PDB file of N, CA, C and O in Angstrom:
ATOM      1  N   UNK A   1     -14.421 -15.061  -6.100  1.00 44.00           N
ATOM      2  CA  UNK A   1     -13.997 -15.023  -7.361  1.00 44.00           C
ATOM      3  C   UNK A   1     -13.861 -13.693  -8.013  1.00 44.00           C
ATOM      4  O   UNK A   1     -14.305 -13.093  -8.028  1.00 44.00           O
ATOM      5  N   UNK A   2     -12.448 -13.886  -9.034  1.00 46.00           N
ATOM      6  CA  UNK A   2     -11.972 -12.175  -9.227  1.00 46.00           C
ATOM      7  C   UNK A   2     -11.558 -13.072 -11.108  1.00 46.00           C
ATOM      8  O   UNK A   2     -11.822 -13.828 -11.447  1.00 46.00           O
ATOM      9  N   UNK A   3     -12.477 -11.699 -11.668  1.00 50.00           N
ATOM     10  CA  UNK A   3     -12.308 -11.563 -12.919  1.00 50.00           C
ATOM     11  C   UNK A   3     -11.235 -10.758 -13.991  1.00 50.00           C
ATOM     12  O   UNK A   3     -11.084 -10.103 -13.179  1.00 50.00           O
ATOM     13  N   UNK A   4     -11.135 -11.065 -14.955  1.00 49.00           N
ATOM     14  CA  UNK A   4     -10.046 -10.066 -15.425  1.00 49.00           C
ATOM     15  C   UNK A   4     -10.761  -8.691 -16.207  1.00 49.00           C
ATOM     16  O   UNK A   4     -11.471  -9.037 -17.467  1.00 49.00           O
ATOM     17  N   UNK A   5     -10.124  -7.670 -16.170  1.00 47.00           N
ATOM     18  CA  UNK A   5     -11.089  -6.467 -16.767  1.00 47.00           C
ATOM     19  C   UNK A   5      -9.606  -6.067 -17.353  1.00 47.00           C
ATOM     20  O   UNK A   5      -9.646  -4.830 -17.605  1.00 47.00           O
ATOM     21  N   UNK A   6      -8.879  -6.494 -17.436  1.00 46.00           N
ATOM     22  CA  UNK A   6      -7.597  -5.632 -18.098  1.00 46.00           C
ATOM     23  C   UNK A   6      -7.560  -5.067 -19.497  1.00 46.00           C
ATOM     24  O   UNK A   6      -6.995  -3.362 -19.419  1.00 46.00           O
ATOM     25  N   UNK A   7      -8.340  -5.122 -20.247  1.00 43.00           N
ATOM     26  CA  UNK A   7      -8.348  -4.250 -21.520  1.00 43.00           C
ATOM     27  C   UNK A   7      -9.727  -3.639 -21.164  1.00 43.00           C
ATOM     28  O   UNK A   7     -10.062  -3.073 -22.553  1.00 43.00           O
ATOM     29  N   UNK A   8     -10.756  -3.443 -20.311  1.00 59.00           N
ATOM     30  CA  UNK A   8     -11.482  -2.564 -20.579  1.00 59.00           C
ATOM     31  C   UNK A   8     -11.374  -1.386 -19.517  1.00 59.00           C
ATOM     32  O   UNK A   8     -10.346  -0.820 -19.501  1.00 59.00           O
ATOM     33  N   UNK A   9     -12.462  -0.084 -19.685  1.00 65.00           N
ATOM     34  CA  UNK A   9     -12.592   0.837 -19.318  1.00 65.00           C
ATOM     35  C   UNK A   9     -12.491   0.945 -18.051  1.00 65.00           C
ATOM     36  O   UNK A   9     -12.902   0.040 -17.169  1.00 65.00           O
ATOM     37  N   UNK A  10     -11.457   1.939 -17.372  1.00 80.00           N
ATOM     38  CA  UNK A  10     -11.806   1.992 -15.399  1.00 80.00           C
ATOM     39  C   UNK A  10     -13.266   2.267 -15.162  1.00 80.00           C
ATOM     40  O   UNK A  10     -13.937   3.119 -15.734  1.00 80.00           O
ATOM     41  N   UNK A  11     -13.410   1.998 -14.001  1.00 86.00           N
ATOM     42  CA  UNK A  11     -14.933   2.236 -13.190  1.00 86.00           C
ATOM     43  C   UNK A  11     -14.838   3.861 -12.926  1.00 86.00           C
ATOM     44  O   UNK A  11     -14.121   4.162 -12.347  1.00 86.00           O
ATOM     45  N   UNK A  12     -15.784   4.337 -13.707  1.00 89.00           N
ATOM     46  CA  UNK A  12     -16.400   5.714 -12.541  1.00 89.00           C
ATOM     47  C   UNK A  12     -16.968   5.252 -11.456  1.00 89.00           C
ATOM     48  O   UNK A  12     -17.786   4.586 -11.440  1.00 89.00           O
ATOM     49  N   UNK A  13     -16.600   6.415 -10.092  1.00 91.00           N
ATOM     50  CA  UNK A  13     -17.295   6.286  -9.211  1.00 91.00           C
ATOM     51  C   UNK A  13     -17.508   7.725  -8.711  1.00 91.00           C
ATOM     52  O   UNK A  13     -16.926   8.715  -9.107  1.00 91.00           O
ATOM     53  N   UNK A  14     -18.961   8.421  -8.178  1.00 92.00           N
ATOM     54  CA  UNK A  14     -19.227   9.177  -7.638  1.00 92.00           C
ATOM     55  C   UNK A  14     -19.755   9.050  -5.953  1.00 92.00           C
ATOM     56  O   UNK A  14     -20.323   8.460  -5.878  1.00 92.00           O
ATOM     57  N   UNK A  15     -19.411  10.039  -4.959  1.00 91.00           N
ATOM     58  CA  UNK A  15     -19.734   9.546  -3.597  1.00 91.00           C
ATOM     59  C   UNK A  15     -19.833  10.972  -3.478  1.00 91.00           C
ATOM     60  O   UNK A  15     -19.135  11.795  -3.755  1.00 91.00           O
ATOM     61  N   UNK A  16     -20.872  10.992  -2.560  1.00 90.00           N
ATOM     62  CA  UNK A  16     -21.331  12.192  -1.774  1.00 90.00           C
ATOM     63  C   UNK A  16     -21.415  11.437  -0.131  1.00 90.00           C
ATOM     64  O   UNK A  16     -21.573  10.527   0.029  1.00 90.00           O
ATOM     65  N   UNK A  17     -21.680  12.734   0.831  1.00 90.00           N
ATOM     66  CA  UNK A  17     -21.457  12.427   2.065  1.00 90.00           C
ATOM     67  C   UNK A  17     -23.277  12.927   2.224  1.00 90.00           C
ATOM     68  O   UNK A  17     -23.614  14.192   1.893  1.00 90.00           O
ATOM     69  N   UNK A  18     -23.783  11.438   3.037  1.00 91.00           N
ATOM     70  CA  UNK A  18     -25.088  11.920   3.211  1.00 91.00           C
ATOM     71  C   UNK A  18     -25.363  12.618   4.719  1.00 91.00           C
ATOM     72  O   UNK A  18     -25.866  13.322   5.261  1.00 91.00           O
ATOM     73  N   UNK A  19     -24.418  11.811   5.285  1.00 90.00           N
ATOM     74  CA  UNK A  19     -24.374  12.663   6.772  1.00 90.00           C
ATOM     75  C   UNK A  19     -23.394  12.373   7.298  1.00 90.00           C
ATOM     76  O   UNK A  19     -22.173  11.071   6.820  1.00 90.00           O
ATOM     77  N   UNK A  20     -22.797  12.658   8.460  1.00 88.00           N
ATOM     78  CA  UNK A  20     -21.454  12.125   9.085  1.00 88.00           C
ATOM     79  C   UNK A  20     -20.883  10.926   9.285  1.00 88.00           C
ATOM     80  O   UNK A  20     -22.219  10.265   9.975  1.00 88.00           O
ATOM     81  N   UNK A  21     -20.600  10.247   8.214  1.00 90.00           N
ATOM     82  CA  UNK A  21     -20.070   8.797   8.594  1.00 90.00           C
ATOM     83  C   UNK A  21     -20.974   8.049   7.762  1.00 90.00           C
ATOM     84  O   UNK A  21     -20.340   6.613   7.590  1.00 90.00           O
ATOM     85  N   UNK A  22     -21.785   8.521   6.793  1.00 94.00           N
ATOM     86  CA  UNK A  22     -22.670   7.615   5.812  1.00 94.00           C
ATOM     87  C   UNK A  22     -22.318   8.379   4.371  1.00 94.00           C
ATOM     88  O   UNK A  22     -22.689   9.791   4.031  1.00 94.00           O
ATOM     89  N   UNK A  23     -22.167   7.361   4.025  1.00 94.00           N
ATOM     90  CA  UNK A  23     -21.362   8.034   2.255  1.00 94.00           C
ATOM     91  C   UNK A  23     -22.612   7.386   1.206  1.00 94.00           C
ATOM     92  O   UNK A  23     -22.817   6.112   1.108  1.00 94.00           O
ATOM     93  N   UNK A  24     -22.968   8.172  -0.134  1.00 94.00           N
ATOM     94  CA  UNK A  24     -23.465   7.454  -0.930  1.00 94.00           C
ATOM     95  C   UNK A  24     -22.715   7.251  -2.200  1.00 94.00           C
ATOM     96  O   UNK A  24     -22.231   8.152  -2.716  1.00 94.00           O
ATOM     97  N   UNK A  25     -22.225   5.849  -2.736  1.00 93.00           N
ATOM     98  CA  UNK A  25     -21.758   6.267  -3.789  1.00 93.00           C
ATOM     99  C   UNK A  25     -22.746   5.365  -5.391  1.00 93.00           C
ATOM    100  O   UNK A  25     -23.154   4.756  -5.602  1.00 93.00           O
ATOM    101  N   UNK A  26     -22.294   6.221  -6.329  1.00 91.00           N
ATOM    102  CA  UNK A  26     -23.015   6.135  -7.916  1.00 91.00           C
ATOM    103  C   UNK A  26     -21.646   5.358  -8.674  1.00 91.00           C
ATOM    104  O   UNK A  26     -20.452   5.802  -8.220  1.00 91.00           O
ATOM    105  N   UNK A  27     -22.103   4.598  -9.412  1.00 89.00           N
ATOM    106  CA  UNK A  27     -20.646   3.933 -10.111  1.00 89.00           C
ATOM    107  C   UNK A  27     -21.401   3.983 -11.508  1.00 89.00           C
ATOM    108  O   UNK A  27     -22.530   4.217 -11.996  1.00 89.00           O
ATOM    109  N   UNK A  28     -20.193   4.186 -12.711  1.00 84.00           N
ATOM    110  CA  UNK A  28     -20.478   3.989 -14.199  1.00 84.00           C
ATOM    111  C   UNK A  28     -19.721   3.471 -14.724  1.00 84.00           C
ATOM    112  O   UNK A  28     -18.619   3.256 -15.124  1.00 84.00           O
ATOM    113  N   UNK A  29     -20.067   2.726 -15.752  1.00 80.00           N
ATOM    114  CA  UNK A  29     -19.152   1.593 -16.316  1.00 80.00           C
ATOM    115  C   UNK A  29     -19.967   1.430 -17.833  1.00 80.00           C
ATOM    116  O   UNK A  29     -20.947   1.671 -17.885  1.00 80.00           O
ATOM    117  N   UNK A  30     -18.702   1.663 -18.638  1.00 71.00           N
ATOM    118  CA  UNK A  30     -19.007   2.002 -19.954  1.00 71.00           C
ATOM    119  C   UNK A  30     -20.153   0.371 -20.606  1.00 71.00           C
ATOM    120  O   UNK A  30     -21.145   0.766 -21.390  1.00 71.00           O
ATOM    121  N   UNK A  31     -19.495  -0.812 -20.192  1.00 61.00           N
ATOM    122  CA  UNK A  31     -20.163  -1.520 -20.862  1.00 61.00           C
ATOM    123  C   UNK A  31     -21.320  -2.042 -19.182  1.00 61.00           C
ATOM    124  O   UNK A  31     -21.017  -2.035 -18.167  1.00 61.00           O
ATOM    125  N   UNK A  32     -21.819  -2.960 -19.628  1.00 59.00           N
ATOM    126  CA  UNK A  32     -22.866  -3.666 -18.707  1.00 59.00           C
ATOM    127  C   UNK A  32     -22.192  -4.661 -17.977  1.00 59.00           C
ATOM    128  O   UNK A  32     -20.939  -5.407 -18.590  1.00 59.00           O
ATOM    129  N   UNK A  33     -22.410  -4.451 -16.423  1.00 61.00           N
ATOM    130  CA  UNK A  33     -21.142  -5.190 -15.716  1.00 61.00           C
ATOM    131  C   UNK A  33     -22.015  -5.287 -14.451  1.00 61.00           C
ATOM    132  O   UNK A  33     -22.450  -4.778 -13.828  1.00 61.00           O
ATOM    133  N   UNK A  34     -22.805  -7.149 -14.511  1.00 73.00           N
ATOM    134  CA  UNK A  34     -23.137  -7.435 -13.398  1.00 73.00           C
ATOM    135  C   UNK A  34     -22.440  -7.347 -11.770  1.00 73.00           C
ATOM    136  O   UNK A  34     -23.033  -7.492 -10.930  1.00 73.00           O
ATOM    137  N   UNK A  35     -21.534  -7.319 -12.180  1.00 73.00           N
ATOM    138  CA  UNK A  35     -20.628  -7.315 -10.927  1.00 73.00           C
ATOM    139  C   UNK A  35     -20.169  -6.111 -10.324  1.00 73.00           C
ATOM    140  O   UNK A  35     -20.295  -5.905  -9.338  1.00 73.00           O
ATOM    141  N   UNK A  36     -21.115  -4.650 -11.072  1.00 81.00           N
ATOM    142  CA  UNK A  36     -21.685  -3.530 -10.111  1.00 81.00           C
ATOM    143  C   UNK A  36     -22.728  -3.705  -9.005  1.00 81.00           C
ATOM    144  O   UNK A  36     -22.313  -2.458  -7.950  1.00 81.00           O
ATOM    145  N   UNK A  37     -23.190  -4.904  -9.445  1.00 82.00           N
ATOM    146  CA  UNK A  37     -24.084  -4.951  -8.099  1.00 82.00           C
ATOM    147  C   UNK A  37     -23.361  -5.214  -6.924  1.00 82.00           C
ATOM    148  O   UNK A  37     -24.096  -5.556  -5.831  1.00 82.00           O
ATOM    149  N   UNK A  38     -22.093  -5.901  -7.082  1.00 85.00           N
ATOM    150  CA  UNK A  38     -21.745  -6.329  -5.644  1.00 85.00           C
ATOM    151  C   UNK A  38     -20.808  -5.374  -5.068  1.00 85.00           C
ATOM    152  O   UNK A  38     -20.223  -5.814  -3.737  1.00 85.00           O
ATOM    153  N   UNK A  39     -20.867  -3.944  -5.678  1.00 89.00           N
ATOM    154  CA  UNK A  39     -20.526  -2.995  -5.202  1.00 89.00           C
ATOM    155  C   UNK A  39     -21.464  -2.194  -3.776  1.00 89.00           C
ATOM    156  O   UNK A  39     -22.771  -1.959  -4.382  1.00 89.00           O
ATOM    157  N   UNK A  40     -20.919  -1.549  -2.820  1.00 89.00           N
ATOM    158  CA  UNK A  40     -22.188  -1.299  -2.108  1.00 89.00           C
ATOM    159  C   UNK A  40     -22.406   0.383  -2.649  1.00 89.00           C
ATOM    160  O   UNK A  40     -21.431   0.837  -2.908  1.00 89.00           O
ATOM    161  N   UNK A  41     -23.909   0.984  -2.724  1.00 91.00           N
ATOM    162  CA  UNK A  41     -24.348   1.705  -3.100  1.00 91.00           C
ATOM    163  C   UNK A  41     -24.147   3.024  -1.993  1.00 91.00           C
ATOM    164  O   UNK A  41     -23.835   3.987  -1.976  1.00 91.00           O
ATOM    165  N   UNK A  42     -24.333   2.467  -0.048  1.00 92.00           N
ATOM    166  CA  UNK A  42     -24.134   3.229   0.315  1.00 92.00           C
ATOM    167  C   UNK A  42     -23.022   2.573   1.479  1.00 92.00           C
ATOM    168  O   UNK A  42     -23.081   1.197   1.029  1.00 92.00           O
ATOM    169  N   UNK A  43     -22.110   3.355   2.125  1.00 90.00           N
ATOM    170  CA  UNK A  43     -21.850   2.957   2.775  1.00 90.00           C
ATOM    171  C   UNK A  43     -21.193   3.725   4.334  1.00 90.00           C
ATOM    172  O   UNK A  43     -20.705   4.964   3.809  1.00 90.00           O
ATOM    173  N   UNK A  44     -20.648   3.131   5.375  1.00 92.00           N
ATOM    174  CA  UNK A  44     -20.667   3.698   6.604  1.00 92.00           C
ATOM    175  C   UNK A  44     -18.994   3.663   6.817  1.00 92.00           C
ATOM    176  O   UNK A  44     -17.979   2.492   6.460  1.00 92.00           O
ATOM    177  N   UNK A  45     -18.210   4.832   7.101  1.00 90.00           N
ATOM    178  CA  UNK A  45     -16.728   4.666   6.986  1.00 90.00           C
ATOM    179  C   UNK A  45     -16.616   6.145   8.175  1.00 90.00           C
ATOM    180  O   UNK A  45     -17.102   7.116   8.090  1.00 90.00           O
ATOM    181  N   UNK A  46     -15.236   5.917   8.255  1.00 90.00           N
ATOM    182  CA  UNK A  46     -15.098   7.017   9.330  1.00 90.00           C
ATOM    183  C   UNK A  46     -14.484   8.586   8.632  1.00 90.00           C
ATOM    184  O   UNK A  46     -14.518   9.624   8.977  1.00 90.00           O
ATOM    185  N   UNK A  47     -13.809   8.050   7.435  1.00 90.00           N
ATOM    186  CA  UNK A  47     -13.659   9.430   6.601  1.00 90.00           C
ATOM    187  C   UNK A  47     -13.879   9.260   5.030  1.00 90.00           C
ATOM    188  O   UNK A  47     -14.384   8.179   4.739  1.00 90.00           O
ATOM    189  N   UNK A  48     -13.979  10.252   4.189  1.00 89.00           N
ATOM    190  CA  UNK A  48     -14.073   9.978   2.937  1.00 89.00           C
ATOM    191  C   UNK A  48     -13.104   9.284   2.096  1.00 89.00           C
ATOM    192  O   UNK A  48     -13.102   7.801   1.218  1.00 89.00           O
ATOM    193  N   UNK A  49     -11.597   9.201   2.681  1.00 90.00           N
ATOM    194  CA  UNK A  49     -10.448   8.651   2.083  1.00 90.00           C
ATOM    195  C   UNK A  49     -10.671   6.720   2.805  1.00 90.00           C
ATOM    196  O   UNK A  49     -10.351   5.979   1.851  1.00 90.00           O
ATOM    197  N   UNK A  50     -11.254   6.861   3.384  1.00 91.00           N
ATOM    198  CA  UNK A  50     -11.376   5.619   4.248  1.00 91.00           C
ATOM    199  C   UNK A  50     -12.394   4.586   3.246  1.00 91.00           C
ATOM    200  O   UNK A  50     -12.084   3.594   3.114  1.00 91.00           O
ATOM    201  N   UNK A  51     -13.521   5.208   3.158  1.00 92.00           N
ATOM    202  CA  UNK A  51     -14.774   5.055   2.250  1.00 92.00           C
ATOM    203  C   UNK A  51     -13.819   4.399   0.756  1.00 92.00           C
ATOM    204  O   UNK A  51     -14.204   3.495   0.325  1.00 92.00           O
ATOM    205  N   UNK A  52     -13.483   5.505   0.347  1.00 91.00           N
ATOM    206  CA  UNK A  52     -12.655   5.172  -1.273  1.00 91.00           C
ATOM    207  C   UNK A  52     -11.883   3.859  -1.219  1.00 91.00           C
ATOM    208  O   UNK A  52     -11.865   3.332  -1.912  1.00 91.00           O
ATOM    209  N   UNK A  53     -10.899   3.924  -0.230  1.00 92.00           N
ATOM    210  CA  UNK A  53      -9.814   2.848   0.001  1.00 92.00           C
ATOM    211  C   UNK A  53     -10.816   1.043  -0.055  1.00 92.00           C
ATOM    212  O   UNK A  53     -10.810   0.843  -0.927  1.00 92.00           O
ATOM    213  N   UNK A  54     -11.686   1.511   0.844  1.00 91.00           N
ATOM    214  CA  UNK A  54     -12.607   0.214   0.242  1.00 91.00           C
ATOM    215  C   UNK A  54     -13.126  -0.287  -0.156  1.00 91.00           C
ATOM    216  O   UNK A  54     -13.684  -1.274  -0.716  1.00 91.00           O
ATOM    217  N   UNK A  55     -13.749   0.844  -1.185  1.00 91.00           N
ATOM    218  CA  UNK A  55     -14.683   0.628  -2.318  1.00 91.00           C
ATOM    219  C   UNK A  55     -13.547   0.271  -3.047  1.00 91.00           C
ATOM    220  O   UNK A  55     -13.435  -0.754  -4.037  1.00 91.00           O
ATOM    221  N   UNK A  56     -12.114   0.549  -3.384  1.00 91.00           N
ATOM    222  CA  UNK A  56     -11.128   0.258  -4.291  1.00 91.00           C
ATOM    223  C   UNK A  56     -10.593  -1.232  -4.042  1.00 91.00           C
ATOM    224  O   UNK A  56     -10.572  -1.886  -4.898  1.00 91.00           O
ATOM    225  N   UNK A  57     -10.755  -1.560  -2.905  1.00 91.00           N
ATOM    226  CA  UNK A  57     -10.117  -2.778  -2.638  1.00 91.00           C
ATOM    227  C   UNK A  57     -11.158  -3.845  -2.899  1.00 91.00           C
ATOM    228  O   UNK A  57     -10.683  -4.863  -3.773  1.00 91.00           O
ATOM    229  N   UNK A  58     -12.673  -3.807  -3.101  1.00 90.00           N
ATOM    230  CA  UNK A  58     -13.548  -4.645  -3.382  1.00 90.00           C
ATOM    231  C   UNK A  58     -13.732  -4.435  -4.844  1.00 90.00           C
ATOM    232  O   UNK A  58     -13.797  -5.369  -5.565  1.00 90.00           O
ATOM    233  N   UNK A  59     -13.887  -3.107  -5.414  1.00 89.00           N
ATOM    234  CA  UNK A  59     -13.635  -3.472  -6.684  1.00 89.00           C
ATOM    235  C   UNK A  59     -12.902  -4.115  -7.355  1.00 89.00           C
ATOM    236  O   UNK A  59     -12.633  -5.186  -8.653  1.00 89.00           O
ATOM    237  N   UNK A  60     -11.365  -4.320  -6.853  1.00 88.00           N
ATOM    238  CA  UNK A  60     -10.173  -4.565  -7.181  1.00 88.00           C
ATOM    239  C   UNK A  60     -10.601  -6.123  -6.932  1.00 88.00           C
ATOM    240  O   UNK A  60     -10.050  -7.109  -7.726  1.00 88.00           O
ATOM    241  N   UNK A  61     -11.053  -6.828  -6.072  1.00 87.00           N
ATOM    242  CA  UNK A  61     -11.038  -8.074  -5.805  1.00 87.00           C
ATOM    243  C   UNK A  61     -12.181  -8.511  -6.816  1.00 87.00           C
ATOM    244  O   UNK A  61     -12.320  -9.611  -7.013  1.00 87.00           O
ATOM    245  N   UNK A  62     -13.114  -7.822  -7.660  1.00 84.00           N
ATOM    246  CA  UNK A  62     -14.104  -8.143  -8.385  1.00 84.00           C
ATOM    247  C   UNK A  62     -13.478  -8.316  -9.573  1.00 84.00           C
ATOM    248  O   UNK A  62     -14.457  -8.351 -10.694  1.00 84.00           O
ATOM    249  N   UNK A  63     -12.638  -7.588  -9.832  1.00 84.00           N
ATOM    250  CA  UNK A  63     -11.800  -7.528 -11.266  1.00 84.00           C
ATOM    251  C   UNK A  63     -11.764  -6.249 -12.026  1.00 84.00           C
ATOM    252  O   UNK A  63     -11.327  -6.237 -12.901  1.00 84.00           O
ATOM    253  N   UNK A  64     -12.368  -5.579 -11.489  1.00 85.00           N
ATOM    254  CA  UNK A  64     -11.997  -3.922 -11.896  1.00 85.00           C
ATOM    255  C   UNK A  64     -10.439  -3.459 -11.530  1.00 85.00           C
ATOM    256  O   UNK A  64      -9.982  -3.651 -10.705  1.00 85.00           O
ATOM    257  N   UNK A  65      -9.800  -2.600 -12.329  1.00 81.00           N
ATOM    258  CA  UNK A  65      -8.861  -2.009 -12.474  1.00 81.00           C
ATOM    259  C   UNK A  65      -8.926  -1.031 -11.602  1.00 81.00           C
ATOM    260  O   UNK A  65      -9.217  -0.790 -10.213  1.00 81.00           O
ATOM    261  N   UNK A  66      -8.873   0.107 -12.299  1.00 84.00           N
ATOM    262  CA  UNK A  66      -8.352   1.800 -12.040  1.00 84.00           C
ATOM    263  C   UNK A  66     -10.194   2.307 -11.377  1.00 84.00           C
ATOM    264  O   UNK A  66     -11.162   2.009 -12.325  1.00 84.00           O
ATOM    265  N   UNK A  67     -10.299   3.014 -10.764  1.00 88.00           N
ATOM    266  CA  UNK A  67     -11.771   3.713 -10.469  1.00 88.00           C
ATOM    267  C   UNK A  67     -11.236   5.364 -10.300  1.00 88.00           C
ATOM    268  O   UNK A  67     -10.566   6.036  -9.991  1.00 88.00           O
ATOM    269  N   UNK A  68     -11.764   5.563 -11.427  1.00 89.00           N
ATOM    270  CA  UNK A  68     -12.068   7.173 -11.473  1.00 89.00           C
ATOM    271  C   UNK A  68     -12.820   8.233 -10.632  1.00 89.00           C
ATOM    272  O   UNK A  68     -14.285   7.849 -11.132  1.00 89.00           O
ATOM    273  N   UNK A  69     -12.441   8.579  -9.667  1.00 89.00           N
ATOM    274  CA  UNK A  69     -13.314   9.054  -8.862  1.00 89.00           C
ATOM    275  C   UNK A  69     -13.680  10.339  -9.359  1.00 89.00           C
ATOM    276  O   UNK A  69     -12.694  11.504  -9.473  1.00 89.00           O
ATOM    277  N   UNK A  70     -15.042  10.873  -9.288  1.00 83.00           N
ATOM    278  CA  UNK A  70     -15.540  12.583  -9.832  1.00 83.00           C
ATOM    279  C   UNK A  70     -15.354  13.292  -8.147  1.00 83.00           C
ATOM    280  O   UNK A  70     -15.605  12.409  -7.266  1.00 83.00           O
ATOM    281  N   UNK A  71     -15.671  14.234  -8.522  1.00 65.00           N
ATOM    282  CA  UNK A  71     -15.572  15.198  -7.558  1.00 65.00           C
ATOM    283  C   UNK A  71     -16.923  15.031  -6.495  1.00 65.00           C
ATOM    284  O   UNK A  71     -17.930  14.787  -7.071  1.00 65.00           O
ATOM    285  N   UNK A  72     -16.586  15.018  -5.449  1.00 52.00           N
ATOM    286  CA  UNK A  72     -18.107  14.498  -4.686  1.00 52.00           C
ATOM    287  C   UNK A  72     -19.109  15.782  -4.172  1.00 52.00           C
ATOM    288  O   UNK A  72     -18.615  16.759  -4.649  1.00 52.00           O
ATOM    289  N   UNK A  73     -20.310  15.420  -4.052  1.00 48.00           N
ATOM    290  CA  UNK A  73     -21.170  16.691  -4.248  1.00 48.00           C
ATOM    291  C   UNK A  73     -21.067  17.408  -2.927  1.00 48.00           C
ATOM    292  O   UNK A  73     -21.416  18.739  -2.757  1.00 48.00           O
ATOM    293  N   UNK A  74     -20.611  16.830  -2.088  1.00 49.00           N
ATOM    294  CA  UNK A  74     -20.466  17.536  -0.538  1.00 49.00           C
ATOM    295  C   UNK A  74     -19.224  18.387  -0.339  1.00 49.00           C
ATOM    296  O   UNK A  74     -19.134  19.458   0.514  1.00 49.00           O
ATOM    297  N   UNK A  75     -18.151  18.663  -1.314  1.00 44.00           N
ATOM    298  CA  UNK A  75     -17.123  19.414  -1.524  1.00 44.00           C
ATOM    299  C   UNK A  75     -16.144  19.211  -0.130  1.00 44.00           C
ATOM    300  O   UNK A  75     -15.565  19.980  -0.142  1.00 44.00           O
ATOM    301  N   UNK A  76     -16.506  17.725   0.457  1.00 46.00           N
ATOM    302  CA  UNK A  76     -15.459  17.786   1.291  1.00 46.00           C
ATOM    303  C   UNK A  76     -13.816  16.609   0.832  1.00 46.00           C
ATOM    304  O   UNK A  76     -14.162  16.259  -0.727  1.00 46.00           O
ATOM    305  N   UNK A  77     -12.864  17.675   1.379  1.00 44.00           N
ATOM    306  CA  UNK A  77     -11.652  17.023   0.860  1.00 44.00           C
ATOM    307  C   UNK A  77     -11.018  15.693   1.258  1.00 44.00           C
ATOM    308  O   UNK A  77     -11.890  15.256   1.990  1.00 44.00           O
ATOM    309  N   UNK A  78     -10.002  14.814   0.306  1.00 45.00           N
ATOM    310  CA  UNK A  78      -9.965  13.725   0.771  1.00 45.00           C
ATOM    311  C   UNK A  78      -9.453  13.410   2.068  1.00 45.00           C
ATOM    312  O   UNK A  78      -8.215  14.714   2.686  1.00 45.00           O
TER     313      UNK A  78
END
């Protein structure tokens, strides 16, 4: 089920590397959004860019437009 948020602010996300292949993501959205609960807080992936792409795809499926990624805490590049 997809909802439309074309007039809403973008979803902000902050990602950090817990350990090799395990990532933690925090989300910030200006308005209350129960759909945030449908986005994973922890994610397993091969790389930071892989995880970001999966999160962007999932966010798009539930109706969020753009994701603004804040700098990750571990200093890892995409």
